[in-house]
PDB file of C-alpha atoms and ligand atoms in Angstrom:
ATOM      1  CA  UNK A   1      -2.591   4.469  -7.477  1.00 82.00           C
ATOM      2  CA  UNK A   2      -2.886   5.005  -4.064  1.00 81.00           C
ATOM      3  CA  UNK A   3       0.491   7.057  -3.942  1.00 85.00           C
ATOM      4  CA  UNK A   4      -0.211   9.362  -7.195  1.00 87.00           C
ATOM      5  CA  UNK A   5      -3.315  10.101  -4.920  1.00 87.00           C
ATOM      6  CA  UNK A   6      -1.821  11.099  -1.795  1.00 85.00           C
ATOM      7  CA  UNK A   7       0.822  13.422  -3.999  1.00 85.00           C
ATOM      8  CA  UNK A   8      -2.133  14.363  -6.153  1.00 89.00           C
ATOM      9  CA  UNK A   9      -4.031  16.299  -3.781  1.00 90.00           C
ATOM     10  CA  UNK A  10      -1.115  17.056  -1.032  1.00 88.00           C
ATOM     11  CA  UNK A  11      -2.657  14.960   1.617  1.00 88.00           C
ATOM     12  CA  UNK A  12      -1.144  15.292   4.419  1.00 86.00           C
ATOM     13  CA  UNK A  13       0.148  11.809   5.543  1.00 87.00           C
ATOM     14  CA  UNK A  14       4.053  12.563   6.791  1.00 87.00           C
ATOM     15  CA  UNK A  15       6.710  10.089   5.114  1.00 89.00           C
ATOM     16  CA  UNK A  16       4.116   8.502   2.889  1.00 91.00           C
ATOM     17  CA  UNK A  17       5.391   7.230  -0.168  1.00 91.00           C
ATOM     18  CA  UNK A  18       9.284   7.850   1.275  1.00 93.00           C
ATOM     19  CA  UNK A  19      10.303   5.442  -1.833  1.00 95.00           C
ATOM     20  CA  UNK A  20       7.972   6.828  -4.346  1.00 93.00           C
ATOM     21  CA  UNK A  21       6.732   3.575  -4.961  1.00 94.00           C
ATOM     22  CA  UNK A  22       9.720   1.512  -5.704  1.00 96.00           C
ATOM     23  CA  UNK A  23       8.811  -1.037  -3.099  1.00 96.00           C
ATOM     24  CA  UNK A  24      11.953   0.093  -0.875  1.00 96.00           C
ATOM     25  CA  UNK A  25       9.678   1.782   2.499  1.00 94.00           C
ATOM     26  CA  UNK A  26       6.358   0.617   3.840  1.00 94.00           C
ATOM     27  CA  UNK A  27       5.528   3.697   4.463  1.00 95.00           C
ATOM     28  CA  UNK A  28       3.141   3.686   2.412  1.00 94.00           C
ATOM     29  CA  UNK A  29       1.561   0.399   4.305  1.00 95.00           C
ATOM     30  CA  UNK A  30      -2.324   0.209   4.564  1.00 95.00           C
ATOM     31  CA  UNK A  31      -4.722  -2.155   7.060  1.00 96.00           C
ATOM     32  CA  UNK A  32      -8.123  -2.383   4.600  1.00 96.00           C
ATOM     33  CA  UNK A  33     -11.476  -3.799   5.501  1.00 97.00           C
ATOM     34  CA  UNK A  34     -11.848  -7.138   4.378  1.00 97.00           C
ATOM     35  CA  UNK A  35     -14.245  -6.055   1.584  1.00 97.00           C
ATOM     36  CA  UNK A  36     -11.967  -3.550  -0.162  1.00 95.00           C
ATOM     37  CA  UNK A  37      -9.223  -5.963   0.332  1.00 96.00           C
ATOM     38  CA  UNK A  38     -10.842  -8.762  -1.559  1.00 96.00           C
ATOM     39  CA  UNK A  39     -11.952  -6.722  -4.737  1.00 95.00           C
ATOM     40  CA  UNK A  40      -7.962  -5.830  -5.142  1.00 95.00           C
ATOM     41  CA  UNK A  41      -5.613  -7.808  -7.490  1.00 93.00           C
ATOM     42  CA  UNK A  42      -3.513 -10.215  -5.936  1.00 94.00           C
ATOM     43  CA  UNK A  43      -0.428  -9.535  -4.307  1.00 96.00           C
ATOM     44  CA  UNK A  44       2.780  -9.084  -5.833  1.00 96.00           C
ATOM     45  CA  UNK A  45       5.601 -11.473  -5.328  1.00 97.00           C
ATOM     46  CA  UNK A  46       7.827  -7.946  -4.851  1.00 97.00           C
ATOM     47  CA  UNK A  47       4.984  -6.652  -2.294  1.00 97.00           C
ATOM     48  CA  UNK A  48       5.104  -9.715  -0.877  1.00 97.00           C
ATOM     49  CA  UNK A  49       8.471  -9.542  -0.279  1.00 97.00           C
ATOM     50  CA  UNK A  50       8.442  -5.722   1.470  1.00 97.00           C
ATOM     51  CA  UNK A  51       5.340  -6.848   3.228  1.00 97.00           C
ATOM     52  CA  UNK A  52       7.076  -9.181   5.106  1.00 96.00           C
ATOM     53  CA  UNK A  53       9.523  -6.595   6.018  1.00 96.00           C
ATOM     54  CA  UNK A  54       6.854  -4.328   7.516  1.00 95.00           C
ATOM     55  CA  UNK A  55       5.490  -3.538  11.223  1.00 94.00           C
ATOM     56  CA  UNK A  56       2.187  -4.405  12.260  1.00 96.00           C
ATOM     57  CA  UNK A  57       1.306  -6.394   8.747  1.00 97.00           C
ATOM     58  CA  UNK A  58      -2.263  -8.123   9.006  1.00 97.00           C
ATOM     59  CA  UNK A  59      -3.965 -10.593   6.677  1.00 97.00           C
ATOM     60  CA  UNK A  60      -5.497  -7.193   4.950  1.00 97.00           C
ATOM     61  CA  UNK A  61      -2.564  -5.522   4.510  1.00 97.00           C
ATOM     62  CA  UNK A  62      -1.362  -3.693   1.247  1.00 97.00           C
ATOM     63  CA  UNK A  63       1.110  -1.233   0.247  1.00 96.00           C
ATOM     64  CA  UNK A  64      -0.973   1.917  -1.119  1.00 93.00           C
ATOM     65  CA  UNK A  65       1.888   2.548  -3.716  1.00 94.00           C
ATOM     66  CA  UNK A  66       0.895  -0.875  -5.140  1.00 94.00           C
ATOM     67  CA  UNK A  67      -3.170  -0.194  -5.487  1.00 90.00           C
ATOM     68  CA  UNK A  68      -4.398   0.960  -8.618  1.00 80.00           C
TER      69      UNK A  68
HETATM   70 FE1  FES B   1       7.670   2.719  -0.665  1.00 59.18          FE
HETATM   71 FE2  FES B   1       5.175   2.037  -1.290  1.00 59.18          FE
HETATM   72  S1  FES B   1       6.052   3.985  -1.262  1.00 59.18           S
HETATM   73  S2  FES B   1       6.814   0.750  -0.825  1.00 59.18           S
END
């Protein structure tokens, strides 16, 4: 997933992944085109639930610890 990646090749995104992909942070939130976003699987109920905790959230957001 998204998070593996980031960790993967030590990209530098500061506090990425803070919860290591327990669904506890958003850091790890992500605005996508519309395009990538529609070729994803649904939405967890659990995302869901952290997206609605999270700043800034748009109709194409996702939580990169989430995306396979
Ligand atoms: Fe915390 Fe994705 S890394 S929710």
């Amino acid at each position: 997933n998204m998070l593996q990646l980031v960790q993967k090749h030590s990209l530098n995104f500061p506090g990425f992944g803070a919860c290591k992909g327990s669904l506890a942070c958003c850091t790890c939130h992500l605005i996508l085109d519309k395009e990538v976003f529609q070729k994803l699987d649904p939405v967890s109920e659990n995302e869901l639930d952290m997206l609605d905790l999270t700043c800034g959230v748009t109709a194409t957001s996702r939580l990169g610890c989430q995306l396979c």
